[in-house]
Coordinates of C-alpha atoms and ligand atoms in Angstrom, one line a residue:
M1 CA 21.4 -12.4 -35.7
T2 CA 19.5 -9.9 -33.5
N3 CA 16.7 -7.9 -35.1
P4 CA 18.2 -4.4 -35.7
F5 CA 15.3 -2.7 -34.0
L6 CA 16.2 -4.7 -30.8
R7 CA 19.9 -3.8 -30.8
P8 CA 19.7 -0.9 -28.3
F9 CA 17.6 -3.2 -26.0
V10 CA 20.1 -6.0 -26.2
S11 CA 23.0 -3.7 -25.6
Q12 CA 21.3 -2.4 -22.5
L13 CA 20.7 -6.0 -21.3
K14 CA 24.4 -6.7 -21.9
N15 CA 25.5 -3.7 -19.9
F16 CA 23.4 -4.8 -17.0
A17 CA 24.7 -8.4 -17.3
T18 CA 28.2 -7.1 -16.7
L19 CA 27.1 -5.4 -13.5
S20 CA 25.1 -8.4 -12.2
D21 CA 28.1 -10.8 -12.6
L22 CA 28.6 -11.0 -8.8
E23 CA 28.0 -13.5 -6.0
G24 CA 24.4 -13.2 -4.8
L25 CA 23.1 -10.7 -7.3
F26 CA 19.9 -11.4 -9.1
P27 CA 19.7 -9.8 -12.6
R28 CA 17.2 -7.2 -11.2
R29 CA 17.8 -4.5 -13.8
E30 CA 17.6 -7.0 -16.6
F31 CA 14.2 -8.2 -15.5
E32 CA 13.0 -4.6 -15.0
L33 CA 13.9 -4.1 -18.7
L34 CA 12.2 -7.3 -19.7
K35 CA 9.1 -6.5 -17.7
D36 CA 8.8 -3.0 -19.1
A37 CA 9.1 -4.3 -22.6
G38 CA 6.3 -6.9 -21.9
F39 CA 8.4 -10.0 -22.2
L40 CA 6.9 -11.7 -19.1
Q41 CA 3.4 -11.9 -20.7
M42 CA 4.7 -12.3 -24.3
P43 CA 4.1 -16.1 -24.4
L44 CA 0.5 -15.7 -23.3
L45 CA -2.9 -14.8 -24.8
K46 CA -5.8 -13.1 -23.1
D47 CA -9.5 -13.8 -23.5
P48 CA -9.4 -16.7 -22.8
F49 CA -6.0 -16.9 -21.0
A50 CA -3.7 -19.4 -22.7
F51 CA -0.2 -20.1 -23.7
A52 CA 0.0 -18.8 -27.3
P53 CA 0.1 -21.8 -29.6
L54 CA 2.3 -22.2 -32.7
Q55 CA 4.7 -19.4 -31.7
T56 CA 7.8 -21.6 -31.2
R57 CA 10.0 -19.8 -33.6
R58 CA 9.2 -16.4 -32.1
L59 CA 9.7 -17.7 -28.6
L60 CA 13.0 -19.3 -29.4
D61 CA 14.2 -16.0 -31.1
I62 CA 13.4 -14.2 -27.9
L63 CA 15.2 -16.8 -25.8
K64 CA 18.2 -16.6 -28.1
M65 CA 18.2 -12.8 -28.0
I66 CA 18.2 -12.7 -24.2
G67 CA 20.9 -15.5 -24.0
S68 CA 23.1 -13.4 -26.3
A69 CA 23.1 -10.6 -23.7
S70 CA 22.8 -12.5 -20.4
L71 CA 22.8 -16.3 -19.9
P72 CA 21.5 -15.9 -16.2
A73 CA 18.6 -13.8 -17.4
G74 CA 18.0 -16.2 -20.2
R75 CA 18.0 -19.2 -17.8
I76 CA 15.5 -17.5 -15.5
Y77 CA 13.3 -16.3 -18.3
E78 CA 13.3 -19.8 -19.8
G79 CA 12.1 -21.1 -16.4
H80 CA 9.3 -18.6 -16.5
V81 CA 8.2 -19.7 -19.9
N82 CA 8.4 -23.4 -18.9
A83 CA 6.2 -22.7 -15.9
L84 CA 3.6 -21.0 -18.0
Q85 CA 3.6 -23.8 -20.5
L86 CA 3.1 -26.4 -17.7
I87 CA 0.2 -24.5 -16.3
D88 CA -1.3 -24.3 -19.8
L89 CA -0.8 -28.0 -20.5
F90 CA -2.0 -29.4 -17.1
G91 CA -3.7 -26.7 -15.2
S92 CA -7.5 -26.3 -14.9
R93 CA -9.4 -23.4 -16.4
S94 CA -9.5 -21.6 -13.1
Q95 CA -5.8 -22.2 -12.5
K96 CA -4.9 -20.7 -15.9
D97 CA -7.1 -17.7 -15.3
F98 CA -5.6 -17.1 -11.9
Y99 CA -1.9 -17.5 -12.7
F100 CA -1.9 -16.0 -16.2
S101 CA -3.8 -12.9 -14.9
E102 CA -1.0 -12.6 -12.2
V103 CA 1.4 -12.3 -15.1
F104 CA -0.6 -9.6 -16.9
K105 CA -1.7 -7.7 -13.8
N106 CA 1.3 -7.9 -11.5
Q107 CA 4.1 -8.9 -13.9
S108 CA 4.7 -11.9 -11.7
L109 CA 7.7 -14.1 -12.3
F110 CA 7.3 -17.9 -12.4
G111 CA 9.9 -20.7 -12.4
V112 CA 10.2 -24.5 -12.3
W113 CA 12.3 -26.2 -9.7
N114 CA 12.5 -30.0 -10.3
T115 CA 16.1 -30.9 -9.5
Q116 CA 16.7 -32.5 -6.1
D117 CA 19.1 -34.6 -4.1
G118 CA 18.4 -37.4 -1.6
D119 CA 16.5 -34.9 0.6
G120 CA 14.0 -34.1 -2.1
V121 CA 10.4 -33.0 -1.7
K122 CA 7.6 -35.2 -0.5
I123 CA 4.0 -34.1 -0.7
K124 CA 2.0 -35.8 2.1
E125 CA -1.8 -35.9 2.2
A126 CA -2.8 -34.1 5.5
G127 CA -6.6 -34.4 5.3
N128 CA -9.3 -31.8 4.5
G129 CA -7.8 -31.4 0.9
Q130 CA -4.5 -30.2 2.3
Y131 CA -0.9 -31.4 1.7
L132 CA 2.2 -31.0 3.8
L133 CA 5.5 -30.5 2.1
E134 CA 8.8 -31.9 3.4
G135 CA 12.2 -31.7 1.8
S136 CA 14.3 -29.5 -0.5
K137 CA 15.0 -28.6 -4.2
N138 CA 18.4 -27.8 -5.6
F139 CA 19.6 -25.3 -8.2
C140 CA 16.4 -23.2 -7.9
S141 CA 17.1 -20.4 -10.3
G142 CA 15.8 -17.0 -9.2
A143 CA 15.7 -18.2 -5.6
G144 CA 14.1 -15.4 -3.5
W145 CA 12.9 -13.6 -6.6
I146 CA 10.4 -16.0 -8.3
Q147 CA 7.0 -15.1 -6.9
W148 CA 5.2 -18.3 -8.0
P149 CA 7.6 -21.3 -8.3
L150 CA 6.3 -24.6 -9.7
I151 CA 8.0 -27.4 -7.8
T152 CA 7.7 -31.1 -8.2
G153 CA 7.8 -33.8 -5.5
E154 CA 6.7 -37.3 -4.7
L155 CA 3.0 -37.3 -3.9
I156 CA 2.3 -39.8 -1.2
L157 CA -1.4 -40.9 -1.2
K158 CA -3.0 -44.0 0.2
G159 CA -3.1 -46.3 -2.8
G160 CA -1.5 -44.0 -5.3
G161 CA 0.8 -41.1 -5.9
G162 CA 3.5 -40.2 -8.3
W163 CA 5.6 -37.2 -9.4
Q164 CA 3.4 -34.2 -8.7
I165 CA 3.6 -30.6 -9.9
C166 CA 2.5 -27.9 -7.5
V167 CA 2.6 -24.1 -7.2
I168 CA 3.9 -22.5 -4.0
P169 CA 1.6 -19.5 -3.4
A170 CA 3.5 -16.2 -3.4
E171 CA 2.4 -15.4 0.1
K172 CA 4.0 -18.7 1.4
M173 CA 7.4 -18.1 -0.2
K174 CA 8.5 -16.1 2.9
D175 CA 8.4 -19.4 4.9
V176 CA 10.6 -21.3 2.5
L177 CA 14.2 -21.6 3.8
V178 CA 16.8 -20.3 1.3
D179 CA 20.3 -21.8 1.4
S180 CA 22.8 -20.0 -0.8
S181 CA 25.9 -21.6 0.8
A182 CA 26.5 -24.2 -1.9
W183 CA 26.0 -21.9 -4.9
K184 CA 29.7 -21.2 -5.8
P185 CA 29.7 -22.0 -9.5
L186 CA 32.3 -21.1 -12.1
G187 CA 29.6 -19.1 -14.0
M188 CA 25.9 -18.3 -14.0
R189 CA 26.3 -16.7 -10.5
A190 CA 23.5 -14.2 -11.2
S191 CA 21.0 -17.0 -11.8
V192 CA 21.1 -17.3 -7.9
S193 CA 20.3 -21.0 -8.2
Y194 CA 20.1 -21.8 -4.5
K195 CA 18.8 -24.7 -2.5
M196 CA 15.3 -24.2 -1.1
N197 CA 13.7 -26.1 1.8
F198 CA 9.9 -26.4 1.6
S199 CA 9.4 -28.4 4.8
G200 CA 6.3 -27.3 6.8
I201 CA 4.6 -25.6 3.8
V202 CA 0.9 -26.6 3.6
L203 CA -0.8 -26.6 0.2
D204 CA -4.4 -26.8 -0.8
Q205 CA -5.8 -29.0 -3.6
K206 CA -6.0 -25.9 -5.9
D207 CA -2.2 -25.6 -5.7
L208 CA -1.6 -29.0 -7.3
I209 CA -1.2 -28.8 -11.1
G210 CA -2.4 -31.8 -13.2
P211 CA -2.4 -35.4 -12.3
P212 CA 0.7 -37.3 -10.8
D213 CA 3.4 -37.9 -13.4
A214 CA 2.2 -35.2 -15.8
Y215 CA 5.6 -33.5 -15.5
Y216 CA 7.5 -36.2 -17.4
R217 CA 4.9 -36.5 -20.1
Q218 CA 6.4 -36.5 -23.6
P219 CA 7.1 -34.8 -25.9
Y220 CA 6.7 -31.8 -23.5
F221 CA 9.4 -32.9 -21.0
S222 CA 12.3 -33.5 -23.5
G223 CA 10.9 -31.0 -26.0
G224 CA 11.5 -28.2 -23.5
A225 CA 15.3 -28.7 -24.1
V226 CA 14.9 -26.7 -27.3
R227 CA 14.4 -23.6 -25.1
F228 CA 17.6 -23.9 -23.2
A229 CA 19.3 -24.8 -26.5
A230 CA 18.1 -21.5 -27.9
V231 CA 19.4 -19.5 -24.9
Q232 CA 22.8 -21.3 -25.4
L233 CA 22.8 -20.5 -29.1
G234 CA 22.4 -16.8 -28.2
A235 CA 25.7 -17.1 -26.3
A236 CA 27.4 -18.7 -29.4
E237 CA 26.2 -15.7 -31.4
A238 CA 27.7 -13.4 -28.8
I239 CA 31.0 -15.2 -29.1
L240 CA 31.0 -14.7 -32.9
E241 CA 30.2 -11.0 -32.4
E242 CA 32.9 -10.4 -29.8
T243 CA 35.5 -12.3 -31.8
H244 CA 34.6 -10.5 -35.0
Q245 CA 34.8 -7.1 -33.2
F246 CA 38.1 -8.0 -31.5
L247 CA 39.8 -9.1 -34.7
R248 CA 38.7 -6.0 -36.7
E249 CA 39.5 -3.5 -33.9
N250 CA 43.0 -5.0 -33.5
N251 CA 43.8 -5.2 -37.2
R252 CA 44.0 -8.9 -37.1
A253 CA 41.2 -9.6 -39.6
D254 CA 43.5 -10.0 -42.6
D255 CA 45.3 -13.0 -41.2
P256 CA 44.3 -16.2 -43.1
F257 CA 44.2 -18.3 -39.9
Q258 CA 41.9 -15.8 -38.2
K259 CA 39.7 -15.8 -41.3
V260 CA 39.4 -19.6 -41.3
R261 CA 38.6 -19.7 -37.5
T262 CA 36.0 -16.9 -37.9
A263 CA 34.5 -18.8 -40.8
E264 CA 34.3 -21.9 -38.6
I265 CA 32.5 -20.1 -35.8
A266 CA 30.1 -18.5 -38.4
C267 CA 29.4 -22.0 -39.7
L268 CA 28.7 -23.3 -36.2
V269 CA 26.4 -20.4 -35.4
E270 CA 24.5 -20.8 -38.6
T271 CA 24.3 -24.6 -38.0
G272 CA 22.7 -23.8 -34.6
N273 CA 20.2 -21.5 -36.2
L274 CA 19.2 -24.1 -38.8
W275 CA 18.7 -26.7 -36.1
I276 CA 16.7 -24.4 -33.9
N277 CA 14.5 -23.2 -36.7
R278 CA 13.8 -26.8 -37.9
A279 CA 13.1 -27.9 -34.3
A280 CA 10.7 -25.0 -33.9
D281 CA 8.9 -25.9 -37.1
M282 CA 8.7 -29.5 -36.1
T283 CA 7.4 -28.6 -32.6
D284 CA 4.6 -26.5 -34.1
A285 CA 3.8 -29.1 -36.8
W286 CA 3.7 -31.8 -34.2
I287 CA 0.4 -30.4 -32.9
W288 CA -1.3 -31.8 -36.0
S289 CA 0.4 -35.2 -35.7
P290 CA 0.7 -36.1 -32.0
E291 CA 1.4 -39.7 -33.0
Q292 CA 4.9 -38.5 -33.7
N293 CA 5.9 -38.0 -30.1
E294 CA 9.0 -40.1 -30.2
K295 CA 10.2 -38.5 -33.4
L296 CA 9.9 -35.0 -32.0
T297 CA 11.5 -36.1 -28.7
A298 CA 14.5 -37.6 -30.7
Y299 CA 14.8 -34.5 -32.9
I300 CA 14.9 -32.1 -29.9
N301 CA 17.4 -34.4 -28.2
M302 CA 19.6 -34.2 -31.3
T303 CA 19.2 -30.4 -31.3
R304 CA 20.3 -29.9 -27.7
T305 CA 23.3 -32.2 -28.3
V306 CA 24.4 -30.4 -31.4
M307 CA 24.0 -27.1 -29.6
N308 CA 26.1 -28.2 -26.7
D309 CA 28.9 -29.3 -29.1
L310 CA 28.8 -26.2 -31.3
C311 CA 28.9 -23.9 -28.2
L312 CA 32.0 -25.7 -26.9
K313 CA 33.7 -25.6 -30.3
S314 CA 32.8 -21.9 -30.8
M315 CA 34.3 -21.1 -27.4
Q316 CA 37.5 -22.9 -28.2
L317 CA 37.9 -21.3 -31.6
S318 CA 37.2 -17.8 -30.2
E319 CA 39.8 -18.3 -27.4
R320 CA 42.4 -19.3 -30.0
S321 CA 41.6 -16.3 -32.1
V322 CA 41.5 -13.7 -29.3
G323 CA 44.0 -15.2 -27.0
L324 CA 44.5 -14.5 -23.3
R325 CA 42.3 -11.4 -23.4
A326 CA 39.3 -13.7 -24.0
L327 CA 40.0 -15.1 -20.5
M328 CA 40.5 -11.8 -18.7
Q329 CA 38.1 -9.4 -17.2
P330 CA 36.6 -7.0 -18.3
H331 CA 36.4 -8.6 -21.7
P332 CA 32.9 -9.9 -22.3
L333 CA 34.2 -13.2 -23.6
E334 CA 35.6 -14.0 -20.1
R335 CA 32.1 -13.8 -18.6
I336 CA 30.5 -15.7 -21.6
H337 CA 33.1 -18.4 -21.2
R338 CA 32.3 -18.9 -17.5
D339 CA 28.5 -18.6 -17.9
L340 CA 28.3 -20.8 -21.0
T341 CA 30.6 -23.5 -19.6
T342 CA 28.3 -23.7 -16.6
Y343 CA 25.0 -23.4 -18.5
L344 CA 25.9 -26.2 -20.9
K345 CA 25.6 -28.6 -18.0
Q346 CA 22.1 -29.9 -18.5
P347 CA 20.5 -33.1 -17.2
G348 CA 21.2 -36.5 -18.8
P349 CA 23.2 -35.7 -21.9
D350 CA 24.0 -39.4 -22.5
A351 CA 20.4 -40.5 -22.0
A352 CA 19.4 -37.8 -24.6
M353 CA 21.6 -39.3 -27.2
A354 CA 20.8 -42.9 -26.2
S355 CA 17.1 -42.0 -26.9
V356 CA 18.0 -40.8 -30.3
G357 CA 19.9 -44.0 -31.1
N358 CA 16.9 -46.0 -29.8
Y359 CA 14.5 -44.1 -32.0
V360 CA 16.7 -44.4 -35.2
L361 CA 17.4 -48.1 -34.7
G362 CA 13.7 -48.7 -33.9
Q363 CA 12.8 -47.6 -37.5
K364 CA 12.6 -50.1 -40.3
G365 CA 14.6 -47.8 -42.6
I366 CA 16.2 -44.4 -42.5
S367 CA 14.7 -42.8 -45.6
T368 CA 11.8 -41.0 -43.8
L369 CA 13.6 -40.5 -40.5
W370 CA 12.7 -36.8 -39.9
K371 CA 10.0 -36.3 -42.5
Ligands
FAD1 C1 22.8 -22.3 -14.0 C2 21.9 -23.4 -13.7 C3 20.6 -23.2 -13.3 C4 19.7 -24.2 -13.0 N1 18.4 -23.9 -12.6 C5 17.6 -24.9 -12.4 C6 16.2 -24.7 -12.0 O1 15.8 -23.5 -11.9 N2 15.4 -25.7 -11.8 C7 15.8 -27.0 -11.9 O2 15.1 -27.9 -11.6 N3 17.1 -27.3 -12.2 C8 18.0 -26.3 -12.4 N4 19.3 -26.6 -12.8 C9 19.7 -28.0 -12.8 C10 19.7 -28.6 -14.2 O3 18.4 -28.7 -14.7 C11 20.4 -29.9 -14.2 O4 19.8 -30.8 -13.3 C12 21.8 -29.9 -13.8 O5 22.4 -28.8 -14.5 C13 22.4 -31.2 -14.2 O6 23.7 -31.1 -14.6 P1 24.7 -32.3 -14.4 O7 25.8 -32.1 -15.3 O8 25.0 -32.6 -13.0 O9 23.8 -33.5 -15.1 P2 23.7 -35.0 -14.9 O10 22.5 -35.5 -15.5 O11 24.1 -35.5 -13.5 O12 24.9 -35.5 -15.9 C14 26.3 -35.6 -15.5 C15 26.9 -36.8 -16.2 O13 26.3 -38.0 -15.6 C16 25.6 -38.8 -16.6 N5 24.5 -39.4 -15.9 C17 23.3 -38.8 -15.6 N6 22.5 -39.7 -15.0 C18 23.2 -40.8 -14.9 C19 22.9 -42.1 -14.3 N7 21.8 -42.4 -13.7 N8 23.9 -43.1 -14.4 C20 25.1 -42.8 -15.0 N9 25.4 -41.6 -15.5 C21 24.5 -40.7 -15.5 C22 25.3 -37.8 -17.7 O14 25.0 -38.3 -19.0 C23 26.5 -36.9 -17.7 O15 27.6 -37.5 -18.3 C24 20.2 -25.6 -13.1 C25 21.5 -25.8 -13.6 C26 22.3 -24.8 -13.9 C27 23.7 -25.1 -14.4

C-alpha cells in the first residue's frame, strides 16, 4: 500500500488522471507533478552518470504508486525508465553523460518505441557516418511529448546489420509525422500512443546506441516486464481501495458475500506484492550470478502472467461487489476498468508462458527451481 507520506501526492495524481481521460490529452499535469518531485531523474546517479544499480524494489514501488493513480502516466513513466536503462546498458560513456545530463538539467522525458507493423523502420547507411530512416512505429506512448525517444529498426549495412536501437535527437522530432487517427482504444487514451513516421530523418553514428541486436539481449528484454507488471499491480491496489471505500460508505460492508469478495481481492493484491518483491530481489541478486539469465527471465515471465491474471480477477470481483456503478462515470472504477483492460494487453503472453515451461522442463529436477 502507498507510503502514507506520499498519499497527498498520489491523490493529486488521481485527480489529474480524471481530468486527462480524454481523446488526445497527454497527462501534462501529472508529469509536471512528477518532474517537480524529481521522479524523472530518480532512477539515475550523478558523478559519474549512471542508472542506479540494485534499486529494483524502490523503482517498482514508484511504478506501482504511479499506476495506482494513473495507468497512462505509469505507462509513459515506465517507458522513460526503460529508455534510461537501455542507455545505461548499451550506451557509450559520452552518450550516458549527454542523455543523463539532459534529464538532470532539462527534465527531459525519454521513451522506447519498438512496436511496428509491416511498414516498420529501416535504418539505411547513407555514407559519411550517417543513416537515413524510413518507416513507422506503432503505439508510441507520449507521442509528441517525448523529447528523446529511443526507437528500434532494421539496420541495413553491407555485410551485416540487425535490430538497432537509436535515439531521435530532440531537435529532429518536429520532422517526425504524427498520426493519431488509429488511436481509438477502450482505455489508456491519455497515453497518446500514436503512430510515428520517421521517414527522411537522418541520424549520425553518435545517435546509435549499442551494437545491432542489443535490444533483445536477455535477461534485460524479458526482465523489463516486471516494470509494467508493477504499474498494473498499482491498478489492482486502486481497485481494492475503491471497492473497500464503496462498501463502507454504502453500508454494505457487513454482508458475508461482500466480505468474502473483498478478502479475495485483498489476497490477490498481496499475491501481486509478494511476486513483485521476489522478482525485484531476484533481479538485483542476478547481478552476482549472471549465469542465471534463463532462470530470471522465466521468473519475470511468471510474474507478468500472474499479474495479468490477478488484475483480471480483481476487476471482476470488484465489479460484482460494486455493481453497475463500477461501470459508470464518474466512478473511478469505470476509468480503471477501461485503462487496465487495455494496459493488460502486452506482447507475446503465450510465448512468455511457453518460455517458463521450456525452462522448467529443461531442468533435471524441480527441487531447486527458483533458488
Ligand atoms: C497503452 C499502450 C501503450 C503502448 N505503448 C507502447 C510504446 O510506447 N512503445 C512500444 O513499443 N509499444 C507500445 N505498446 C505496444 C505493446 O508493447 C504491445 O506491442 C502491444 O500491446 C501488444 O498487444 P497485443 O495484445 O496485440 O499482443 P500480441 O503479442 O499480438 O498478442 C496477441 C495474441 O497473439 C498471440 N501471439 C503473439 N504473437 C504470435 C505469433 N507470432 N503467432 C501466433 N500467436 C501470436 C499472443 O500470445 C496473444 O494471444 C503499447 C501498448 C498499449 C496497450
